[in-house]
Amino acid sequence: MTVRTTKRSAGLLLFRHTDDGLEVLLGHMGGPFFAKNDAGAWTVPKGEYEPDEPAWEAARREFREELGLAPPDGQAVPLGEVAQANGKIVTVWAIEADLDPGAIDPGTFTMEWPPRSGRTQEFPELDRVAWFGLDRARALIITAQAAFLDRLAEHSDRP
């Protein structure tokens, strides 16, 4: 009998206030499956963790692994959890910070590519990151993760 465990990911959503309004930092998923896609191919920088690791620590570790930069200090705003279409539960915190997308040094993963070729290739976890206003971010982010944008907007509207 196989016991299935739900995969869990944790991440940090950076945000900043600009003259044009609230912006969030998203990463475009690396690898061949997302190379030609924009809509649904952007994500909060996040990654999987084991049940014995606290989600907050995993979010900070994954930020460093995905972007190659230390996670920013600052007040963390818990944005809760969402369940993605693949069943993965994602937990996110928002932190107000600025980051130069050109400064990232993304982590990599290896996979067989092309399929059934017997060859492996290395790809960046995130092949680029960018700042987006909330409307543009909603059009690009993984569908379930749009809830984090809504929760951040609610938080930012509070006095």
Short mmCIF file of N, CA and C in Angstrom, two decimals:
data_model
loop_
_atom_site.label_atom_id
_atom_site.label_comp_id
_atom_site.label_asym_id
_atom_site.label_seq_id
_atom_site.Cartn_x
_atom_site.Cartn_y
_atom_site.Cartn_z
N MET A 1 0.84 -1.18 0.00
CA MET A 1 0.00 0.00 0.00
C MET A 1 0.89 1.24 0.00
N THR A 2 0.63 2.16 -0.92
CA THR A 2 1.41 3.38 -1.02
C THR A 2 0.68 4.49 -0.28
N VAL A 3 1.41 5.17 0.59
CA VAL A 3 0.85 6.31 1.30
C VAL A 3 1.28 7.57 0.58
N ARG A 4 0.33 8.34 0.13
CA ARG A 4 0.64 9.59 -0.55
C ARG A 4 0.69 10.72 0.47
N THR A 5 1.74 11.49 0.38
CA THR A 5 1.81 12.67 1.24
C THR A 5 1.67 13.89 0.35
N THR A 6 0.98 14.86 0.84
CA THR A 6 0.79 16.10 0.10
C THR A 6 2.09 16.87 0.08
N LYS A 7 2.50 17.28 -1.11
CA LYS A 7 3.70 18.10 -1.21
C LYS A 7 3.36 19.50 -0.73
N ARG A 8 4.33 20.09 -0.04
CA ARG A 8 4.15 21.42 0.50
C ARG A 8 5.31 22.30 0.04
N SER A 9 5.01 23.54 -0.29
CA SER A 9 6.02 24.52 -0.65
C SER A 9 5.80 25.77 0.19
N ALA A 10 6.87 26.52 0.39
CA ALA A 10 6.79 27.78 1.11
C ALA A 10 7.61 28.82 0.37
N GLY A 11 7.16 30.06 0.43
CA GLY A 11 7.87 31.11 -0.30
C GLY A 11 7.66 32.49 0.28
N LEU A 12 8.44 33.42 -0.28
CA LEU A 12 8.37 34.83 0.10
C LEU A 12 7.97 35.65 -1.13
N LEU A 13 6.96 36.48 -0.95
CA LEU A 13 6.50 37.39 -1.99
C LEU A 13 6.97 38.79 -1.61
N LEU A 14 7.95 39.31 -2.35
CA LEU A 14 8.40 40.67 -2.10
C LEU A 14 7.42 41.65 -2.73
N PHE A 15 7.22 42.78 -2.04
CA PHE A 15 6.37 43.83 -2.60
C PHE A 15 7.00 45.17 -2.31
N ARG A 16 6.61 46.14 -3.13
CA ARG A 16 7.09 47.52 -2.95
C ARG A 16 5.99 48.47 -3.42
N HIS A 17 6.03 49.67 -2.85
CA HIS A 17 5.10 50.72 -3.24
C HIS A 17 5.83 51.66 -4.18
N THR A 18 5.25 51.92 -5.34
CA THR A 18 5.84 52.82 -6.33
C THR A 18 4.83 53.90 -6.66
N ASP A 19 5.25 54.87 -7.46
CA ASP A 19 4.32 55.91 -7.92
C ASP A 19 3.16 55.33 -8.71
N ASP A 20 3.38 54.14 -9.31
CA ASP A 20 2.34 53.47 -10.08
C ASP A 20 1.50 52.52 -9.24
N GLY A 21 1.80 52.42 -7.96
CA GLY A 21 1.03 51.54 -7.08
C GLY A 21 1.86 50.39 -6.55
N LEU A 22 1.16 49.41 -6.03
CA LEU A 22 1.79 48.24 -5.43
C LEU A 22 2.36 47.33 -6.52
N GLU A 23 3.61 46.86 -6.32
CA GLU A 23 4.23 45.92 -7.23
C GLU A 23 4.73 44.71 -6.46
N VAL A 24 4.76 43.56 -7.13
CA VAL A 24 5.25 42.32 -6.53
C VAL A 24 6.35 41.74 -7.42
N LEU A 25 7.24 41.01 -6.79
CA LEU A 25 8.33 40.35 -7.51
C LEU A 25 7.95 38.90 -7.76
N LEU A 26 7.89 38.52 -9.03
CA LEU A 26 7.57 37.14 -9.42
C LEU A 26 8.72 36.56 -10.21
N GLY A 27 8.81 35.24 -10.20
CA GLY A 27 9.82 34.54 -10.97
C GLY A 27 9.18 33.70 -12.06
N HIS A 28 9.82 33.70 -13.23
CA HIS A 28 9.36 32.86 -14.34
C HIS A 28 10.02 31.49 -14.21
N MET A 29 9.21 30.45 -14.18
CA MET A 29 9.72 29.10 -13.95
C MET A 29 10.65 28.68 -15.09
N GLY A 30 11.80 28.16 -14.72
CA GLY A 30 12.80 27.76 -15.70
C GLY A 30 12.51 26.38 -16.27
N GLY A 31 13.26 26.04 -17.28
CA GLY A 31 13.13 24.72 -17.90
C GLY A 31 12.31 24.78 -19.17
N PRO A 32 12.35 23.71 -19.92
CA PRO A 32 11.73 23.69 -21.24
C PRO A 32 10.21 23.73 -21.25
N PHE A 33 9.56 23.30 -20.19
CA PHE A 33 8.10 23.26 -20.19
C PHE A 33 7.47 24.64 -20.14
N PHE A 34 8.19 25.64 -19.62
CA PHE A 34 7.64 26.98 -19.45
C PHE A 34 8.30 28.01 -20.35
N ALA A 35 9.28 27.59 -21.14
CA ALA A 35 10.10 28.52 -21.92
C ALA A 35 9.27 29.44 -22.82
N LYS A 36 8.22 28.92 -23.41
CA LYS A 36 7.44 29.71 -24.37
C LYS A 36 6.15 30.25 -23.77
N ASN A 37 5.96 30.10 -22.47
CA ASN A 37 4.73 30.54 -21.82
C ASN A 37 4.99 31.73 -20.92
N ASP A 38 4.00 32.60 -20.83
CA ASP A 38 4.03 33.67 -19.85
C ASP A 38 2.88 33.47 -18.86
N ALA A 39 1.65 33.44 -19.36
CA ALA A 39 0.50 33.26 -18.48
C ALA A 39 0.58 31.91 -17.79
N GLY A 40 0.51 31.93 -16.47
CA GLY A 40 0.57 30.70 -15.68
C GLY A 40 1.97 30.15 -15.47
N ALA A 41 2.98 30.88 -15.93
CA ALA A 41 4.37 30.39 -15.80
C ALA A 41 5.18 31.22 -14.81
N TRP A 42 4.53 32.16 -14.15
CA TRP A 42 5.20 33.00 -13.15
C TRP A 42 4.73 32.57 -11.77
N THR A 43 5.61 32.68 -10.78
CA THR A 43 5.34 32.16 -9.45
C THR A 43 5.99 33.02 -8.37
N VAL A 44 5.48 32.87 -7.17
CA VAL A 44 6.18 33.38 -6.00
C VAL A 44 7.45 32.54 -5.86
N PRO A 45 8.61 33.14 -5.58
CA PRO A 45 9.81 32.32 -5.33
C PRO A 45 9.56 31.41 -4.12
N LYS A 46 9.57 30.11 -4.37
CA LYS A 46 9.18 29.14 -3.34
C LYS A 46 9.81 27.80 -3.65
N GLY A 47 9.66 26.87 -2.72
CA GLY A 47 10.13 25.53 -2.96
C GLY A 47 9.59 24.57 -1.93
N GLU A 48 9.79 23.30 -2.21
CA GLU A 48 9.25 22.25 -1.35
C GLU A 48 10.08 22.11 -0.08
N TYR A 49 9.40 21.58 0.93
CA TYR A 49 10.06 21.30 2.21
C TYR A 49 9.45 20.06 2.83
N GLU A 50 10.20 19.49 3.75
CA GLU A 50 9.78 18.28 4.46
C GLU A 50 8.94 18.65 5.68
N PRO A 51 8.11 17.73 6.16
CA PRO A 51 7.23 18.03 7.30
C PRO A 51 7.96 18.46 8.57
N ASP A 52 9.22 18.03 8.74
CA ASP A 52 9.92 18.39 9.97
C ASP A 52 10.60 19.76 9.90
N GLU A 53 10.50 20.46 8.76
CA GLU A 53 11.08 21.80 8.63
C GLU A 53 9.97 22.84 8.77
N PRO A 54 10.15 23.84 9.63
CA PRO A 54 9.13 24.88 9.73
C PRO A 54 8.97 25.61 8.39
N ALA A 55 7.73 25.92 8.01
CA ALA A 55 7.44 26.56 6.72
C ALA A 55 8.18 27.89 6.58
N TRP A 56 8.25 28.68 7.64
CA TRP A 56 8.93 29.98 7.58
C TRP A 56 10.41 29.80 7.24
N GLU A 57 11.06 28.84 7.88
CA GLU A 57 12.47 28.59 7.59
C GLU A 57 12.64 28.09 6.15
N ALA A 58 11.72 27.26 5.69
CA ALA A 58 11.77 26.76 4.32
C ALA A 58 11.61 27.91 3.32
N ALA A 59 10.71 28.83 3.61
CA ALA A 59 10.48 29.97 2.71
C ALA A 59 11.76 30.79 2.56
N ARG A 60 12.45 31.02 3.67
CA ARG A 60 13.70 31.81 3.61
C ARG A 60 14.81 31.01 2.89
N ARG A 61 14.89 29.73 3.16
CA ARG A 61 15.90 28.89 2.50
C ARG A 61 15.65 28.84 1.00
N GLU A 62 14.42 28.63 0.64
CA GLU A 62 14.07 28.53 -0.77
C GLU A 62 14.29 29.85 -1.51
N PHE A 63 14.06 30.97 -0.86
CA PHE A 63 14.33 32.27 -1.48
C PHE A 63 15.80 32.34 -1.87
N ARG A 64 16.67 31.94 -0.94
CA ARG A 64 18.11 31.95 -1.21
C ARG A 64 18.46 30.99 -2.35
N GLU A 65 17.87 29.79 -2.32
CA GLU A 65 18.17 28.80 -3.36
C GLU A 65 17.64 29.23 -4.73
N GLU A 66 16.44 29.78 -4.77
CA GLU A 66 15.83 30.13 -6.04
C GLU A 66 16.46 31.39 -6.66
N LEU A 67 16.81 32.37 -5.82
CA LEU A 67 17.29 33.65 -6.35
C LEU A 67 18.79 33.86 -6.15
N GLY A 68 19.42 33.05 -5.31
CA GLY A 68 20.84 33.23 -5.06
C GLY A 68 21.15 34.46 -4.22
N LEU A 69 20.15 34.96 -3.50
CA LEU A 69 20.30 36.15 -2.67
C LEU A 69 19.75 35.86 -1.28
N ALA A 70 20.28 36.56 -0.30
CA ALA A 70 19.76 36.42 1.05
C ALA A 70 18.33 36.94 1.10
N PRO A 71 17.45 36.27 1.83
CA PRO A 71 16.09 36.78 1.96
C PRO A 71 16.12 38.10 2.73
N PRO A 72 15.30 39.05 2.35
CA PRO A 72 15.32 40.35 3.03
C PRO A 72 14.77 40.25 4.44
N ASP A 73 15.27 41.14 5.28
CA ASP A 73 14.70 41.28 6.61
C ASP A 73 13.50 42.20 6.49
N GLY A 74 12.70 42.20 7.48
CA GLY A 74 11.52 43.06 7.46
C GLY A 74 10.36 42.32 8.07
N GLN A 75 9.27 43.06 8.26
CA GLN A 75 8.08 42.46 8.84
C GLN A 75 7.44 41.52 7.83
N ALA A 76 7.26 40.29 8.23
CA ALA A 76 6.64 39.29 7.36
C ALA A 76 5.13 39.32 7.56
N VAL A 77 4.41 39.44 6.45
CA VAL A 77 2.96 39.45 6.47
C VAL A 77 2.49 38.06 6.03
N PRO A 78 1.90 37.27 6.93
CA PRO A 78 1.43 35.94 6.52
C PRO A 78 0.27 36.04 5.55
N LEU A 79 0.42 35.40 4.40
CA LEU A 79 -0.64 35.40 3.38
C LEU A 79 -1.38 34.07 3.32
N GLY A 80 -1.03 33.16 4.21
CA GLY A 80 -1.76 31.90 4.31
C GLY A 80 -1.33 30.87 3.29
N GLU A 81 -2.27 29.97 3.00
CA GLU A 81 -2.01 28.83 2.12
C GLU A 81 -2.98 28.83 0.96
N VAL A 82 -2.56 28.20 -0.14
CA VAL A 82 -3.46 27.86 -1.24
C VAL A 82 -3.13 26.44 -1.68
N ALA A 83 -4.11 25.79 -2.27
CA ALA A 83 -3.88 24.48 -2.88
C ALA A 83 -3.85 24.70 -4.39
N GLN A 84 -2.74 24.32 -5.00
CA GLN A 84 -2.61 24.45 -6.44
C GLN A 84 -3.32 23.30 -7.14
N ALA A 85 -3.53 23.42 -8.44
CA ALA A 85 -4.23 22.39 -9.21
C ALA A 85 -3.55 21.04 -9.12
N ASN A 86 -2.21 21.03 -8.93
CA ASN A 86 -1.49 19.76 -8.82
C ASN A 86 -1.57 19.16 -7.41
N GLY A 87 -2.32 19.80 -6.51
CA GLY A 87 -2.50 19.30 -5.16
C GLY A 87 -1.49 19.83 -4.16
N LYS A 88 -0.45 20.48 -4.62
CA LYS A 88 0.57 21.02 -3.72
C LYS A 88 -0.02 22.17 -2.89
N ILE A 89 0.29 22.16 -1.60
CA ILE A 89 -0.12 23.24 -0.70
C ILE A 89 1.04 24.24 -0.62
N VAL A 90 0.74 25.50 -0.90
CA VAL A 90 1.76 26.55 -0.90
C VAL A 90 1.45 27.55 0.20
N THR A 91 2.44 27.85 1.03
CA THR A 91 2.34 28.82 2.12
C THR A 91 3.27 29.99 1.79
N VAL A 92 2.76 31.21 1.93
CA VAL A 92 3.55 32.38 1.53
C VAL A 92 3.46 33.49 2.57
N TRP A 93 4.58 34.19 2.72
CA TRP A 93 4.66 35.43 3.50
C TRP A 93 5.07 36.53 2.55
N ALA A 94 4.57 37.74 2.78
CA ALA A 94 4.97 38.91 2.01
C ALA A 94 5.91 39.76 2.85
N ILE A 95 6.92 40.32 2.20
CA ILE A 95 7.87 41.21 2.87
C ILE A 95 8.08 42.42 1.97
N GLU A 96 7.97 43.60 2.54
CA GLU A 96 8.24 44.81 1.77
C GLU A 96 9.74 44.98 1.64
N ALA A 97 10.21 45.00 0.40
CA ALA A 97 11.64 45.12 0.13
C ALA A 97 11.81 45.45 -1.34
N ASP A 98 12.97 45.98 -1.67
CA ASP A 98 13.29 46.24 -3.07
C ASP A 98 14.42 45.30 -3.46
N LEU A 99 14.42 44.87 -4.69
CA LEU A 99 15.44 43.94 -5.16
C LEU A 99 15.65 44.22 -6.64
N ASP A 100 16.91 44.21 -7.06
CA ASP A 100 17.24 44.40 -8.46
C ASP A 100 17.15 43.04 -9.16
N PRO A 101 16.20 42.85 -10.08
CA PRO A 101 16.09 41.55 -10.76
C PRO A 101 17.38 41.11 -11.45
N GLY A 102 18.21 42.06 -11.83
CA GLY A 102 19.47 41.72 -12.48
C GLY A 102 20.49 41.12 -11.53
N ALA A 103 20.23 41.18 -10.23
CA ALA A 103 21.18 40.68 -9.24
C ALA A 103 20.99 39.21 -8.92
N ILE A 104 19.95 38.57 -9.46
CA ILE A 104 19.70 37.18 -9.09
C ILE A 104 20.74 36.24 -9.70
N ASP A 105 21.00 35.19 -8.98
CA ASP A 105 21.88 34.12 -9.42
C ASP A 105 21.13 32.82 -9.11
N PRO A 106 20.20 32.43 -10.01
CA PRO A 106 19.27 31.35 -9.67
C PRO A 106 19.92 30.00 -9.48
N GLY A 107 19.31 29.22 -8.60
CA GLY A 107 19.68 27.83 -8.44
C GLY A 107 19.26 27.07 -9.69
N THR A 108 19.73 25.84 -9.81
CA THR A 108 19.43 25.04 -11.00
C THR A 108 18.86 23.68 -10.62
N PHE A 109 18.29 23.03 -11.61
CA PHE A 109 17.84 21.64 -11.46
C PHE A 109 18.25 20.90 -12.72
N THR A 110 18.35 19.59 -12.61
CA THR A 110 18.74 18.75 -13.73
C THR A 110 17.59 17.82 -14.08
N MET A 111 17.37 17.65 -15.38
CA MET A 111 16.34 16.73 -15.84
C MET A 111 16.74 16.14 -17.19
N GLU A 112 16.14 15.01 -17.50
CA GLU A 112 16.37 14.41 -18.80
C GLU A 112 15.68 15.27 -19.86
N TRP A 113 16.46 15.72 -20.83
CA TRP A 113 15.90 16.53 -21.90
C TRP A 113 16.73 16.38 -23.15
N PRO A 114 16.13 16.16 -24.28
CA PRO A 114 14.71 15.90 -24.52
C PRO A 114 14.26 14.58 -23.87
N PRO A 115 12.93 14.44 -23.70
CA PRO A 115 12.41 13.23 -23.06
C PRO A 115 12.89 11.96 -23.76
N ARG A 116 13.18 10.96 -22.96
CA ARG A 116 13.62 9.63 -23.42
C ARG A 116 14.89 9.68 -24.27
N SER A 117 15.68 10.75 -24.13
CA SER A 117 16.92 10.87 -24.91
C SER A 117 18.11 10.27 -24.19
N GLY A 118 17.96 10.07 -22.86
CA GLY A 118 19.08 9.59 -22.07
C GLY A 118 20.07 10.69 -21.72
N ARG A 119 19.83 11.90 -22.19
CA ARG A 119 20.71 13.03 -21.88
C ARG A 119 20.09 13.89 -20.78
N THR A 120 20.92 14.40 -19.91
CA THR A 120 20.42 15.31 -18.89
C THR A 120 20.95 16.71 -19.18
N GLN A 121 20.13 17.68 -18.82
CA GLN A 121 20.51 19.08 -18.97
C GLN A 121 20.19 19.81 -17.67
N GLU A 122 20.90 20.88 -17.45
CA GLU A 122 20.69 21.70 -16.27
C GLU A 122 19.93 22.96 -16.69
N PHE A 123 18.95 23.33 -15.87
CA PHE A 123 18.12 24.51 -16.14
C PHE A 123 18.02 25.35 -14.88
N PRO A 124 17.83 26.68 -15.02
CA PRO A 124 17.63 27.52 -13.84
C PRO A 124 16.25 27.26 -13.23
N GLU A 125 16.19 27.30 -11.89
CA GLU A 125 14.89 27.17 -11.21
C GLU A 125 13.95 28.27 -11.70
N LEU A 126 14.45 29.49 -11.73
CA LEU A 126 13.72 30.64 -12.27
C LEU A 126 14.62 31.25 -13.33
N ASP A 127 14.12 31.40 -14.55
CA ASP A 127 15.01 31.92 -15.59
C ASP A 127 15.02 33.44 -15.65
N ARG A 128 14.06 34.07 -14.97
CA ARG A 128 14.08 35.52 -14.82
C ARG A 128 13.11 35.92 -13.73
N VAL A 129 13.32 37.09 -13.18
CA VAL A 129 12.38 37.66 -12.21
C VAL A 129 12.08 39.08 -12.64
N ALA A 130 10.91 39.56 -12.25
CA ALA A 130 10.51 40.91 -12.63
C ALA A 130 9.47 41.44 -11.65
N TRP A 131 9.40 42.75 -11.59
CA TRP A 131 8.39 43.44 -10.80
C TRP A 131 7.16 43.67 -11.68
N PHE A 132 5.98 43.43 -11.11
CA PHE A 132 4.73 43.63 -11.82
C PHE A 132 3.73 44.34 -10.92
N GLY A 133 2.91 45.20 -11.52
CA GLY A 133 1.73 45.70 -10.84
C GLY A 133 0.77 44.54 -10.61
N LEU A 134 -0.16 44.70 -9.69
CA LEU A 134 -1.03 43.58 -9.32
C LEU A 134 -1.88 43.07 -10.49
N ASP A 135 -2.38 43.94 -11.34
CA ASP A 135 -3.21 43.47 -12.45
C ASP A 135 -2.40 42.61 -13.41
N ARG A 136 -1.20 43.06 -13.77
CA ARG A 136 -0.35 42.27 -14.67
C ARG A 136 0.07 40.97 -13.99
N ALA A 137 0.40 41.04 -12.70
CA ALA A 137 0.81 39.85 -11.95
C ALA A 137 -0.31 38.80 -11.96
N ARG A 138 -1.56 39.24 -11.78
CA ARG A 138 -2.70 38.30 -11.79
C ARG A 138 -2.82 37.58 -13.12
N ALA A 139 -2.46 38.26 -14.21
CA ALA A 139 -2.56 37.66 -15.54
C ALA A 139 -1.45 36.63 -15.80
N LEU A 140 -0.36 36.71 -15.03
CA LEU A 140 0.81 35.87 -15.28
C LEU A 140 1.01 34.75 -14.27
N ILE A 141 0.60 34.97 -13.04
CA ILE A 141 0.92 34.04 -11.95
C ILE A 141 0.12 32.74 -12.08
N ILE A 142 0.66 31.66 -11.52
CA ILE A 142 -0.07 30.40 -11.41
C ILE A 142 -1.43 30.71 -10.80
N THR A 143 -2.49 30.21 -11.40
CA THR A 143 -3.85 30.60 -11.04
C THR A 143 -4.12 30.61 -9.54
N ALA A 144 -3.81 29.53 -8.84
CA ALA A 144 -4.11 29.45 -7.41
C ALA A 144 -3.36 30.50 -6.61
N GLN A 145 -2.16 30.87 -7.06
CA GLN A 145 -1.35 31.83 -6.32
C GLN A 145 -1.89 33.26 -6.42
N ALA A 146 -2.84 33.53 -7.31
CA ALA A 146 -3.45 34.86 -7.40
C ALA A 146 -4.10 35.24 -6.07
N ALA A 147 -4.51 34.25 -5.28
CA ALA A 147 -5.09 34.54 -3.97
C ALA A 147 -4.10 35.29 -3.08
N PHE A 148 -2.82 35.01 -3.23
CA PHE A 148 -1.81 35.73 -2.44
C PHE A 148 -1.79 37.21 -2.81
N LEU A 149 -1.98 37.51 -4.08
CA LEU A 149 -2.00 38.91 -4.53
C LEU A 149 -3.20 39.63 -3.93
N ASP A 150 -4.35 38.95 -3.92
CA ASP A 150 -5.55 39.53 -3.35
C ASP A 150 -5.37 39.79 -1.85
N ARG A 151 -4.78 38.82 -1.15
CA ARG A 151 -4.57 38.98 0.29
C ARG A 151 -3.58 40.09 0.58
N LEU A 152 -2.55 40.23 -0.25
CA LEU A 152 -1.59 41.31 -0.08
C LEU A 152 -2.26 42.66 -0.33
N ALA A 153 -3.08 42.75 -1.35
CA ALA A 153 -3.79 44.00 -1.64
C ALA A 153 -4.69 44.39 -0.48
N GLU A 154 -5.39 43.41 0.11
CA GLU A 154 -6.22 43.67 1.28
C GLU A 154 -5.40 44.20 2.43
N HIS A 155 -4.26 43.57 2.67
CA HIS A 155 -3.38 44.00 3.75
C HIS A 155 -2.88 45.42 3.51
N SER A 156 -2.52 45.72 2.27
CA SER A 156 -1.95 47.03 1.93
C SER A 156 -2.97 48.15 1.99
N ASP A 157 -4.27 47.79 1.88
CA ASP A 157 -5.32 48.80 1.96
C ASP A 157 -5.64 49.19 3.39
N ARG A 158 -5.16 48.43 4.34
CA ARG A 158 -5.45 48.72 5.75
C ARG A 158 -4.65 49.94 6.18
N PRO A 159 -5.24 50.74 7.06
CA PRO A 159 -4.52 51.94 7.54
C PRO A 159 -3.35 51.57 8.42
#
